[in-house]
CSV table of C-alpha atoms in Angstrom, one decimal:
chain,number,residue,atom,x,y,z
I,576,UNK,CA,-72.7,190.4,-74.5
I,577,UNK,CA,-72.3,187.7,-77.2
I,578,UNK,CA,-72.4,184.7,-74.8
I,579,UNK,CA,-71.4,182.1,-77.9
I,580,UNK,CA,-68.0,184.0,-78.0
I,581,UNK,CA,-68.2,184.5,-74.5
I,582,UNK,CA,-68.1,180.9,-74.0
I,583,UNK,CA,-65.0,180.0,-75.4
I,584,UNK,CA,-63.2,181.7,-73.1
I,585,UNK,CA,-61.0,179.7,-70.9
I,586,UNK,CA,-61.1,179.5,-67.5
I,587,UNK,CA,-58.1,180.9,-65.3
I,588,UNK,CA,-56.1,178.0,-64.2
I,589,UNK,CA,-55.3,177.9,-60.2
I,590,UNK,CA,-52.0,178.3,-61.0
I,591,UNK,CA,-52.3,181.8,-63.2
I,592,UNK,CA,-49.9,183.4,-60.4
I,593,UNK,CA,-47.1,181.2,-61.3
I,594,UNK,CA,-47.3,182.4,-65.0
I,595,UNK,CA,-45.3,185.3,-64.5
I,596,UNK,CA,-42.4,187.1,-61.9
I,597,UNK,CA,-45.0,190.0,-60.8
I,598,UNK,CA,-47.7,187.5,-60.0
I,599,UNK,CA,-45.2,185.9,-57.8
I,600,UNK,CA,-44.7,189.3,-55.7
I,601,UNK,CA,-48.0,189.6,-55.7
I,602,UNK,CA,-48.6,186.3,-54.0
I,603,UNK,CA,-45.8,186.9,-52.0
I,604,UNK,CA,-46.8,190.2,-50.5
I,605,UNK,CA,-50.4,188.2,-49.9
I,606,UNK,CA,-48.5,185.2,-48.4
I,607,UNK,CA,-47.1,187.6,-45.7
I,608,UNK,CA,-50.3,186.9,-43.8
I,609,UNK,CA,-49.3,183.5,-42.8
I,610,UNK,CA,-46.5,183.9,-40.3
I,611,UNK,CA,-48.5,186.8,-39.1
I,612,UNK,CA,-51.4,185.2,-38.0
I,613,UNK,CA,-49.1,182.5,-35.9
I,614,UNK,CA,-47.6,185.9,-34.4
I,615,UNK,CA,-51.2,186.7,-33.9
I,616,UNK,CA,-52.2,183.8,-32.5
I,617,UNK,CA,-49.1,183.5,-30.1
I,618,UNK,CA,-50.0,186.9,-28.5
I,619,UNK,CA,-52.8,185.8,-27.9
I,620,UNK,CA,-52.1,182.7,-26.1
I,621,UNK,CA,-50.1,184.8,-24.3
I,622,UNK,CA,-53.1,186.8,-22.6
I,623,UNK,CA,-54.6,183.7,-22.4
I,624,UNK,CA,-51.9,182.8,-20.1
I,625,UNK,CA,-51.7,185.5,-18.7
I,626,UNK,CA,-55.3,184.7,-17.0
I,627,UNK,CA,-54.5,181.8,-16.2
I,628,UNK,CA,-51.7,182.2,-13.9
I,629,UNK,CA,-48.2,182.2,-12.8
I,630,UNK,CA,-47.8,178.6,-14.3
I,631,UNK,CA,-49.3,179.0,-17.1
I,632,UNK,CA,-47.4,182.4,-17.8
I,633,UNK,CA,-44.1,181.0,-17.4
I,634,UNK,CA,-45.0,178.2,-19.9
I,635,UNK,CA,-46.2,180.6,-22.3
I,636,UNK,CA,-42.5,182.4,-22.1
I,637,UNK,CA,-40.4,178.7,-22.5
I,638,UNK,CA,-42.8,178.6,-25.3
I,639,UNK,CA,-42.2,181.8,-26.8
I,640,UNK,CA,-38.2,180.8,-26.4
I,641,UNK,CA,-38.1,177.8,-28.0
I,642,UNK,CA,-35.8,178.1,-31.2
I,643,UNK,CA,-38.6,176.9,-34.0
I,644,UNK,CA,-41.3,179.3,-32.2
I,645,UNK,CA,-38.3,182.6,-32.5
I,646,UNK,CA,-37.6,181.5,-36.5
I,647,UNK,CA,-41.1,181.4,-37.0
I,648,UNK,CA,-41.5,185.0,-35.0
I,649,UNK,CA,-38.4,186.2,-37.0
I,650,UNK,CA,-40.0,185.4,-40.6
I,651,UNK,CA,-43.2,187.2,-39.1
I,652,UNK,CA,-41.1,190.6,-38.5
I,653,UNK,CA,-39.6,190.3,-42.0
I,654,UNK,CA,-43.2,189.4,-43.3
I,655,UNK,CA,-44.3,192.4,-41.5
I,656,UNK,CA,-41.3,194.7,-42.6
I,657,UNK,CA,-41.7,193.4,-46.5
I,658,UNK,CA,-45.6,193.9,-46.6
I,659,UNK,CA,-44.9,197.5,-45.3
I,660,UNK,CA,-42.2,198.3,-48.0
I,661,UNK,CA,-44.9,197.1,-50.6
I,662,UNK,CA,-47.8,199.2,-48.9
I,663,UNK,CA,-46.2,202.2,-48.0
I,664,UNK,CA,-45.1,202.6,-51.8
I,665,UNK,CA,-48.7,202.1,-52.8
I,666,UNK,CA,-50.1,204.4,-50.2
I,667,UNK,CA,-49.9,207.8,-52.4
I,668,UNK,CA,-51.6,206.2,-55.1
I,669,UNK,CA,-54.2,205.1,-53.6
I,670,UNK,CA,-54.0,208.3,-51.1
I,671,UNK,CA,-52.8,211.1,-52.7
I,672,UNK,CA,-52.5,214.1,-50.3
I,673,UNK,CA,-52.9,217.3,-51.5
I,674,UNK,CA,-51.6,220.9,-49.8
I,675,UNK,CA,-52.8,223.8,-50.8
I,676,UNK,CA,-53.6,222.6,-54.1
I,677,UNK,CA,-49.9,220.9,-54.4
I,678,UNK,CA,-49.8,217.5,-54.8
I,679,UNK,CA,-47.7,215.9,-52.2
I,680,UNK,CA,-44.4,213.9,-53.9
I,681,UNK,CA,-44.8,210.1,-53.7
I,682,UNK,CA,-41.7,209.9,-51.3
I,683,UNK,CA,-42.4,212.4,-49.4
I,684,UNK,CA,-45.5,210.1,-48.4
I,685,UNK,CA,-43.2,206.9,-48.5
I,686,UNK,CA,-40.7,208.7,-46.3
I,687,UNK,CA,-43.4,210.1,-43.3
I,688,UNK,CA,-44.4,206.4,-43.1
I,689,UNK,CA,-41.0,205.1,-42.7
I,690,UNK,CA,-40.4,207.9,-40.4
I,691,UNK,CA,-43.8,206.8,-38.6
I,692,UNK,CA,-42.3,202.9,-38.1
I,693,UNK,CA,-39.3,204.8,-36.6
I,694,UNK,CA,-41.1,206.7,-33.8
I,695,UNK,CA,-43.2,203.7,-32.7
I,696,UNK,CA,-40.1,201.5,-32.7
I,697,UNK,CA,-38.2,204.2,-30.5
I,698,UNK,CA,-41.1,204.6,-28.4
I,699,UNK,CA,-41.8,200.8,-28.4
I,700,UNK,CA,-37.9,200.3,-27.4
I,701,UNK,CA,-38.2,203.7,-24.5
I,702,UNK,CA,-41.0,201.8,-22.4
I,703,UNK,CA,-39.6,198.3,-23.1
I,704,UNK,CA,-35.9,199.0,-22.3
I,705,UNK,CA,-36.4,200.3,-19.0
I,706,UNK,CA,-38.0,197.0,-17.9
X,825,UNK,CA,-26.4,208.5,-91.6
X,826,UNK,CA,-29.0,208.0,-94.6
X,827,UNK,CA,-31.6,205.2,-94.1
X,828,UNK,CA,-29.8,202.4,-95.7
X,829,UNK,CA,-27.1,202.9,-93.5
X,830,UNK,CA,-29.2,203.1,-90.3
X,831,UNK,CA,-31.5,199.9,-91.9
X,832,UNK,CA,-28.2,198.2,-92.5
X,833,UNK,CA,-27.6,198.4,-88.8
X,834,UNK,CA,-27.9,195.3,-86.7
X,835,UNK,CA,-30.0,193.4,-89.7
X,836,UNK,CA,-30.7,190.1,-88.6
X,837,UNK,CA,-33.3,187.0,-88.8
X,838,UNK,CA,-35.4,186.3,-86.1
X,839,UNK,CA,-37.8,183.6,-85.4
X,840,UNK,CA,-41.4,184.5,-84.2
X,841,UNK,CA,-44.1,181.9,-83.4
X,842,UNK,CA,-47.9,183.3,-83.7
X,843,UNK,CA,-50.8,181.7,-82.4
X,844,UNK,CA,-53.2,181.0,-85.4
X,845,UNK,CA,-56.7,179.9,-84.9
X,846,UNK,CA,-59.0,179.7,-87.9
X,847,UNK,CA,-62.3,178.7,-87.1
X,848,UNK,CA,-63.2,177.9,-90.6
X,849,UNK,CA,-60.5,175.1,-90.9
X,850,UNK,CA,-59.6,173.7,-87.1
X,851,UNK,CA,-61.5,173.8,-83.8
X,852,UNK,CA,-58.0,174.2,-82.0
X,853,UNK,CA,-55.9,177.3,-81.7
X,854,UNK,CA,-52.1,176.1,-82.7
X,855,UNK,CA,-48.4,177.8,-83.0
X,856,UNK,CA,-47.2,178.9,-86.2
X,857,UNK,CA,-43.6,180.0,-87.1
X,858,UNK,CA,-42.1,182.8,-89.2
X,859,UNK,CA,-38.4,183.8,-90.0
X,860,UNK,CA,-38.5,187.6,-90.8
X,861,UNK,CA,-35.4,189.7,-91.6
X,862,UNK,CA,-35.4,192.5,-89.3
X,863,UNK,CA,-33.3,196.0,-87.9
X,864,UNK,CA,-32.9,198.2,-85.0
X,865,UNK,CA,-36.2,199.8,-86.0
X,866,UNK,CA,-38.4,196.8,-86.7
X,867,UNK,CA,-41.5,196.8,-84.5
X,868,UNK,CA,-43.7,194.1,-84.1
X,869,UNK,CA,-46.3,195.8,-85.6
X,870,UNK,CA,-43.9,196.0,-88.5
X,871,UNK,CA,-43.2,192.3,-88.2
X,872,UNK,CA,-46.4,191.3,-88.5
X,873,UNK,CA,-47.2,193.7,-91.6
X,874,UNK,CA,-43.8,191.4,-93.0
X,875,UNK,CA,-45.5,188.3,-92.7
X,876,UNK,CA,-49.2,189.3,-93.9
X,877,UNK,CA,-47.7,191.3,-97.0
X,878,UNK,CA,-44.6,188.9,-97.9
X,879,UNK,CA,-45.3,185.6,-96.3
X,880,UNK,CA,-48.7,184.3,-94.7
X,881,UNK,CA,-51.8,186.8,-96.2
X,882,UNK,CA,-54.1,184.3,-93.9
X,883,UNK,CA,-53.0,186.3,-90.6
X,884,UNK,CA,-55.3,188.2,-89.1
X,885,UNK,CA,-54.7,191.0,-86.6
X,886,UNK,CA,-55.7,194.8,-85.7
X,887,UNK,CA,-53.9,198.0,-86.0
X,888,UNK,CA,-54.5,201.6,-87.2
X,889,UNK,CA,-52.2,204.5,-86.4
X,890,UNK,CA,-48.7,202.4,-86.2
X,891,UNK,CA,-48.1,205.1,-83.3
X,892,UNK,CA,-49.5,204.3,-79.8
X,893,UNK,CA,-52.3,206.2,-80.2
X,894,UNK,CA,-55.1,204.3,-81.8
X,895,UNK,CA,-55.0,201.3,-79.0
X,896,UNK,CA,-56.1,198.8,-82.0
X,897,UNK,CA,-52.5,196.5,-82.3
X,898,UNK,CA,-52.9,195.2,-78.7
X,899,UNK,CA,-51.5,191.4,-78.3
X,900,UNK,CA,-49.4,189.3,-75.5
X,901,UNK,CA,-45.4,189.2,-76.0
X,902,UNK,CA,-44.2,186.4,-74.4
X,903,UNK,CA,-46.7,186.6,-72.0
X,904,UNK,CA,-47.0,189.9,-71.8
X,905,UNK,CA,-49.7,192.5,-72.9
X,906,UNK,CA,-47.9,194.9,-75.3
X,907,UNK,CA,-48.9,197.4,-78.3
X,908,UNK,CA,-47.3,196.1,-81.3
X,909,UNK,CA,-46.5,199.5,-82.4
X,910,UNK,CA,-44.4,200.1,-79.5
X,911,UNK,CA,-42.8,196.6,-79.4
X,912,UNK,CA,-39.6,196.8,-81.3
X,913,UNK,CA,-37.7,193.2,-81.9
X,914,UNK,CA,-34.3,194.4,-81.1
X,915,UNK,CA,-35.6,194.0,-77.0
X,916,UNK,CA,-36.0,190.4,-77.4
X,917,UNK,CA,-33.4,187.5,-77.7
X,918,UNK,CA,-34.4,184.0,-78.6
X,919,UNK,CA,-37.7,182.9,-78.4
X,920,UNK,CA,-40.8,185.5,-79.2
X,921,UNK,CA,-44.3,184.5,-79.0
X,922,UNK,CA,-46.8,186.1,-79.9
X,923,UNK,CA,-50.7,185.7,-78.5
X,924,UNK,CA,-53.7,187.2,-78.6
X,925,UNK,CA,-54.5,189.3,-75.8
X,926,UNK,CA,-55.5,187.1,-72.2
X,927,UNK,CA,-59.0,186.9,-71.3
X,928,UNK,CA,-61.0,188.3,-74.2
X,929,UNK,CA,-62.8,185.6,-76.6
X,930,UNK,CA,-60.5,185.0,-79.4
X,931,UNK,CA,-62.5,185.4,-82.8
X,932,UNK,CA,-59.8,184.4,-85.2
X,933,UNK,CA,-55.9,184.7,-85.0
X,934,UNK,CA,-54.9,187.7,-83.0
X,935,UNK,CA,-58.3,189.4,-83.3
X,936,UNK,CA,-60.4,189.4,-79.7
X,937,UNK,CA,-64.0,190.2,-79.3
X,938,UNK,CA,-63.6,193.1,-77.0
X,939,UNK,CA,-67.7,193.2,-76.2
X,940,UNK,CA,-67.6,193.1,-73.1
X,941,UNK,CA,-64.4,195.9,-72.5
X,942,UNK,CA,-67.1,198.2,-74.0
X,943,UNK,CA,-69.9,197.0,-72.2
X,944,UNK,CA,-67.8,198.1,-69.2
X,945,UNK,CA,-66.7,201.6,-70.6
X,946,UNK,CA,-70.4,202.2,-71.1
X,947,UNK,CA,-71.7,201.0,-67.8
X,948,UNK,CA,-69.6,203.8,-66.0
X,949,UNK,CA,-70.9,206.5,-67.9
X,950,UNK,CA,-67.3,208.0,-69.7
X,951,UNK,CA,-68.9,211.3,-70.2
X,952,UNK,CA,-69.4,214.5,-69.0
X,953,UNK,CA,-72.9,214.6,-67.3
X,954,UNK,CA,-74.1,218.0,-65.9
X,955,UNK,CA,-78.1,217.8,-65.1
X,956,UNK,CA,-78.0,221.0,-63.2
X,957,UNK,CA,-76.3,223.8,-65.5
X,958,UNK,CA,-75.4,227.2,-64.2
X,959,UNK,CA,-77.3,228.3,-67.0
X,960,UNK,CA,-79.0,226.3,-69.7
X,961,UNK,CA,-77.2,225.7,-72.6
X,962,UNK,CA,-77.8,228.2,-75.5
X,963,UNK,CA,-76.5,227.0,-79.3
X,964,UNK,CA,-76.6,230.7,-79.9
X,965,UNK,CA,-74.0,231.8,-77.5
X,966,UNK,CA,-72.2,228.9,-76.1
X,967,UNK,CA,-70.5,229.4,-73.2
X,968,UNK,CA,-67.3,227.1,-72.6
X,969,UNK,CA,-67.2,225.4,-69.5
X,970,UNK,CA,-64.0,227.4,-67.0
X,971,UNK,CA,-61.2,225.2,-66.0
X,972,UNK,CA,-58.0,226.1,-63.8
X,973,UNK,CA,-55.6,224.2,-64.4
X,974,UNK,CA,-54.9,222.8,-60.7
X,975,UNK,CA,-58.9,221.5,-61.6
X,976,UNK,CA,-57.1,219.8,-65.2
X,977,UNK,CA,-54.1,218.4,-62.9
X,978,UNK,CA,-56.0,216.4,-60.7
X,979,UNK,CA,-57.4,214.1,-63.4
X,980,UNK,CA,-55.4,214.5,-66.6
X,981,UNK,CA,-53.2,211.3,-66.0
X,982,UNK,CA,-56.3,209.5,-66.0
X,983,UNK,CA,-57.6,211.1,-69.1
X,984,UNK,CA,-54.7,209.8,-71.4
X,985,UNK,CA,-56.1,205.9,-71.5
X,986,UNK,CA,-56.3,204.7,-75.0
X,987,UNK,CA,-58.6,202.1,-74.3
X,988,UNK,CA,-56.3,199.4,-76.1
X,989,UNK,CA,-57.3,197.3,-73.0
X,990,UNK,CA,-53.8,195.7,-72.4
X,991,UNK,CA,-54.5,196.6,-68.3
X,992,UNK,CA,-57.6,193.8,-68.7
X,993,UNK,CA,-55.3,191.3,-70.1
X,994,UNK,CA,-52.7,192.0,-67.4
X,995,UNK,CA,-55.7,191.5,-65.0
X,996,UNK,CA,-55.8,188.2,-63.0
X,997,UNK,CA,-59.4,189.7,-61.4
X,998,UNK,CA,-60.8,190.1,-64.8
X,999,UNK,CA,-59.5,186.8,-66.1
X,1000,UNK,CA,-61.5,185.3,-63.1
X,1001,UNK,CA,-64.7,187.1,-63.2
X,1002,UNK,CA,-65.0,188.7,-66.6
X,1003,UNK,CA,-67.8,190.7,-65.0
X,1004,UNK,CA,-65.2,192.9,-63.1
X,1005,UNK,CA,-65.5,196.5,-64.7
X,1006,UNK,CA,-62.0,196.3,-65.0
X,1007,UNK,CA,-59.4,198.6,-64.8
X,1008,UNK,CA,-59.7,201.1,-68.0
X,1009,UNK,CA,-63.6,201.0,-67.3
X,1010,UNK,CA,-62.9,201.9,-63.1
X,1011,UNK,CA,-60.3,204.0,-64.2
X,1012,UNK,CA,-62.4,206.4,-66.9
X,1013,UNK,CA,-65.4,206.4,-64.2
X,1014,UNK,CA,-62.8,207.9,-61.6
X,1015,UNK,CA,-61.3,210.6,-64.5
X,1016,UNK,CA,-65.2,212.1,-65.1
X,1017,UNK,CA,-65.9,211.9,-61.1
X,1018,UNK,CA,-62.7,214.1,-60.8
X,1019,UNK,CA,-63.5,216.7,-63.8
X,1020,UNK,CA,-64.9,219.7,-61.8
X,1021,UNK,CA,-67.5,220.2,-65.0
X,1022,UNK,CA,-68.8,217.0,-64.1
X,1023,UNK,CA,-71.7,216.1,-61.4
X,1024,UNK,CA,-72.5,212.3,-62.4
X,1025,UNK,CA,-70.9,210.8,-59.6
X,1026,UNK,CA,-73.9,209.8,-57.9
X,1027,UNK,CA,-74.9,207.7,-61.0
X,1028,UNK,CA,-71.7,206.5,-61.5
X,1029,UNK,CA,-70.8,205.2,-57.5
X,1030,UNK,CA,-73.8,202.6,-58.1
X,1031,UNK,CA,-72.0,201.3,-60.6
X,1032,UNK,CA,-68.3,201.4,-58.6
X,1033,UNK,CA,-69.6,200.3,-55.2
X,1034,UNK,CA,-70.4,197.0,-56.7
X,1035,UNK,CA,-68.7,193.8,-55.9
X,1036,UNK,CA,-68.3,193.9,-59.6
X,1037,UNK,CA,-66.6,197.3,-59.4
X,1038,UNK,CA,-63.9,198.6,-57.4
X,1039,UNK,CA,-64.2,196.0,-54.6
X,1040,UNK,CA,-63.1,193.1,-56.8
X,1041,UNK,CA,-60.2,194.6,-57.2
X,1042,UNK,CA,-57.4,193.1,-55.1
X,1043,UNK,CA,-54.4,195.6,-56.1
X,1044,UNK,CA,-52.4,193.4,-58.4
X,1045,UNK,CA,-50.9,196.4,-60.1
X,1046,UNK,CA,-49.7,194.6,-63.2
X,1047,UNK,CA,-52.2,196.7,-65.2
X,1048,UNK,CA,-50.5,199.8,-64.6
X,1049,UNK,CA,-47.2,198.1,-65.6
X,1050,UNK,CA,-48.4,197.0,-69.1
X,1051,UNK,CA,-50.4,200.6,-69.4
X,1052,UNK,CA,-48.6,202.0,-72.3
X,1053,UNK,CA,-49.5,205.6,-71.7
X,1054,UNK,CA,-48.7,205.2,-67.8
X,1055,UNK,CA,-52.3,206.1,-66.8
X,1056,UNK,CA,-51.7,203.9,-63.9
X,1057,UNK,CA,-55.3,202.1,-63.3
X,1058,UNK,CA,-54.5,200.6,-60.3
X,1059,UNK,CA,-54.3,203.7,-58.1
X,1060,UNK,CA,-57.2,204.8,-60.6
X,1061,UNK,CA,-59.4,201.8,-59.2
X,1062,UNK,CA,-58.6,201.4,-55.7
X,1063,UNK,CA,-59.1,205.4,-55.2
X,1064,UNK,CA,-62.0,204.8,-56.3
X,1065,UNK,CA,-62.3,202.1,-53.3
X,1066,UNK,CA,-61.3,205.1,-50.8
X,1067,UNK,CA,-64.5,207.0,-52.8
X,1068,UNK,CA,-67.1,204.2,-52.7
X,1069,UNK,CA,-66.2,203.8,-49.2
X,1070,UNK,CA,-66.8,207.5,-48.1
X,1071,UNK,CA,-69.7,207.7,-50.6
X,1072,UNK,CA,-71.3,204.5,-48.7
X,1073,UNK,CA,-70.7,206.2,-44.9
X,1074,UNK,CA,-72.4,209.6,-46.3
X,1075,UNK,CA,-75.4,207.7,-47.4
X,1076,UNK,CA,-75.4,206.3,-43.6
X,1077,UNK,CA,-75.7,209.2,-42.2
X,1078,UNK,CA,-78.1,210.4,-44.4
X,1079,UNK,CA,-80.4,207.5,-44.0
C-alpha cells in the first residue's frame, strides 16, 4: 500500500459511536454487559454466603432485598431480555440452518429461540413455585 | 404524462455543501456550497454532473454506469455511505452534505485511494481455485463445470457485491484498524468457499482465521445496512467466524 496516502488518514475519534443512531444500538446492545456482570457477581456472593453460614446467608438475602440492589437486578433482566431480542434476530445469519436442502425462514429460527426462553422460564417457575 | 410534465413536478432549489480538498491549492479539506435546481428524479449522481457541467468544473468525483452497477459513485450522505446513482434528492429535507467516503485516504475532492480495499479483495483469493480437477482441463473440449441450483442458492446473495466498498466506510472496525479485511473482502472469501466448484478453502482460512480477518469483526452490522445490493456482509463475515472456528478444531484433531 501507498503509505504517503495511507498516512493522511485520520484516526477514529473515541467517540465514532456517537456519530450516528445505529452506532448507538450497537453500544447499547454491548452496554448490556454491565448490569449483568453485577447480577453475576451477586450470585456469586451468594454461594459465597452460602458457605459461610446461616448468618452470612441471611445477610446475603437483606442484601439481595434492598430496593437499589432489585432496580439494579431489574435493569439486568431487561439488559438480558434486550441483548436476546438483538441476538436471536442475528442468529440465522450467522447460523443458517438448512433441512433437506431448504433453507430454514429467519423467523422460524427467531421464533424456536423465543419458544426456547419460554420453556426454561416455565420450567424455571415449575421447580421454583413449589418452594 | 410527457417528460416536461413529469420534470415540472416538484422542481425546486436545494442547497448542497461538498467537501472540497485540492491538494494543489490548500493543505485543508473545507465545505463548499451549491444551489442546484432539481425534480422528483434528480439523483445525486445527477446533482453532482449539475455542478461539474454548469457550475464548478474543478469538482472531482467517480462514476460510470449511473445505474448501481458499476460501484464507482460511492460517497457519504449526511453521514452516510450511499451510491450517488441511487441517491435521489427528493429523500432529503434541509441540509445535505456531501463527503468522501470514511476511512479511505482522500486523494482530492470526493475521489478515495481505495489501495488497500483491493489489497484486501486480493488477499482472499476471489476466484475460483480447483488444484485437483476431475479431469484436466482440455481447450479442445471444454467441459462446463455442473451446478444444481440448491449448490447456486447457498452463495448467490453473496455473489451480488459490487465492490463499491460503501460496507468499509460503514465500518467502525476498519476505520480503527485499516488492516481488517473488511467486510466485501470476508464476504467474497466466504461466496468462493461456498461455490461447490471451488476447493481453495484451505488457502483462503489462513487468511480468515487471522485477527485481521473474521475475528476483528465485532458484528456492527451497519455494513449490511448501507450494502446497496443487500449482500448482507455481516452474516457473510461472522459465518465465516463459525467456519474459522470449525476449521481451527479440525486441525486439532488432526495434529
Amino acid at each position: 500500500m501507498d503509505k504517503s496516502s495511507s498516512q493522511r488518514l485520520p484516526p477514529l475519534k473515541r467517540n465514532w459511536w456517537l456519530k450516528h443512531r445505529f452506532f448507538k444500538l450497537y453500544m447499547l446492545r454491548e452496554a448490556t454487559v454491565l448490569p449483568l456482570v453485577f447480577f453475576t457477581l451477586c450470585l456469586i456472593a451468594g454461594m459465597v454466603a452460602l458457605l459461610q453460614g446461616a448468618e452470612s446467608w441471611q445477610g446475603w438475602i437483606a442484601f439481595m432485598g434492598s430496593p437499589i440492589v432489585l432496580v439494579l437486578n431489574l435493569l439486568a433482566l431487561a439488559a438480558s431480555l434486550f441483548h436476546a431480542a438483538t441476538f436471536f434476530v442475528l442468529f440465522p445469519r450467522v447460523m443458517p440452518l438448512r433441512i433437506a436442502g431448504h433453507s430454514l425462514p429467519d423467523q422460524a429460527i427467531v421464533a424456536g429461540q423465543w419458544a426456547g426462553v419460554v420453556a426454561v422460564a416455565l420450567l424455571f417457575f415449575w421447580l421454583f413455585g413449589r418452594a | 404524462m410527457n417528460t416536461e410534465q413529469i420534470n415540472a413536478k416538484n422542481v425546486s432549489t436545494k442547497h448542497i455543501s461538498v467537501k472540497r480538498y485540492l491538494p494543489d491549492s490548500s493543505a485543508e479539506p473545507y465545505w463548499q456550497q451549491y444551489e442546484l435546481p432539481v425534480d422528483d428524479s434528480t439523483s445525486l449522481l445527477d446533482a453532482l454532473n449539475h455542478i461539474k457541467e454548469q457550475l464548478d468544473s474543478t469538482l472531482s468525483y467517480r462514476w460510470s454506469c449511473r445505474m448501481a452497477i458499476c460501484g464507482s459513485c460511492g460517497v457519504m450522505v449526511n453521514g452516510i455511505p450511499k451510491l450517488g446513482c441511487k441517491t435521489f434528492l427528493r429523500d432529503y429535507e434541509g441540509e445535505i452534505r456531501i463527503e468522501p467516503l470514511s476511512h479511505f485516504p482522500v486523494q482530492r475532492d470526493l475521489v478515495v485511494d481505495m489501495e488497500i480495499f483491493l489489497e484486501h479483495l486480493a488477499a482472499v483469493k476471489p476466484y475460483l481455485i480447483d488444484d485437483n480437477p476431475v479431469k484436466a482441463f482440455d481447450p479442445q473440449t471444454p467441459e462446463p463445470y455442473q451446478q444444481s441450483p440448491e449448490q447456486l442458492a447457498r452463495y448467490k446473495q453473496f455473489a451480488n457485491c459490487i465492490n463499491c466498498g460503501l460496507c468499509y466506510s460503514a465500518c467502525p472496525q476498519f476505520g480503527l484498524n485499516p488492516e481488517f479485511l473488511g467486510p466485501a473482502a470476508l464476504t467474497l472469501a466466504h461466496r468462493y468457499n461456498l461455490d461447490s466448484r471451488d476447493h481453495g478453502k484451505k488457502q483462503r482460512m489462513a487468511e480468515l482465521n487471522r485477527h485481521e480477518g473474521v475475528w476483528s469483526c465485532t458484528f456492527v452490522g451497519f455494513c449490511s445496512k448501507v450494502c446497496p445490493k443487500h449482500v448482507d456482509p455481516a452474516a457473510a463475515v461472522n459465518q465465516g467466524k463459525v467456519e474459522a472456528a470449525k476449521h481451527t478444531l479440525i486441525a486439532l484433531f488432526k495434529g
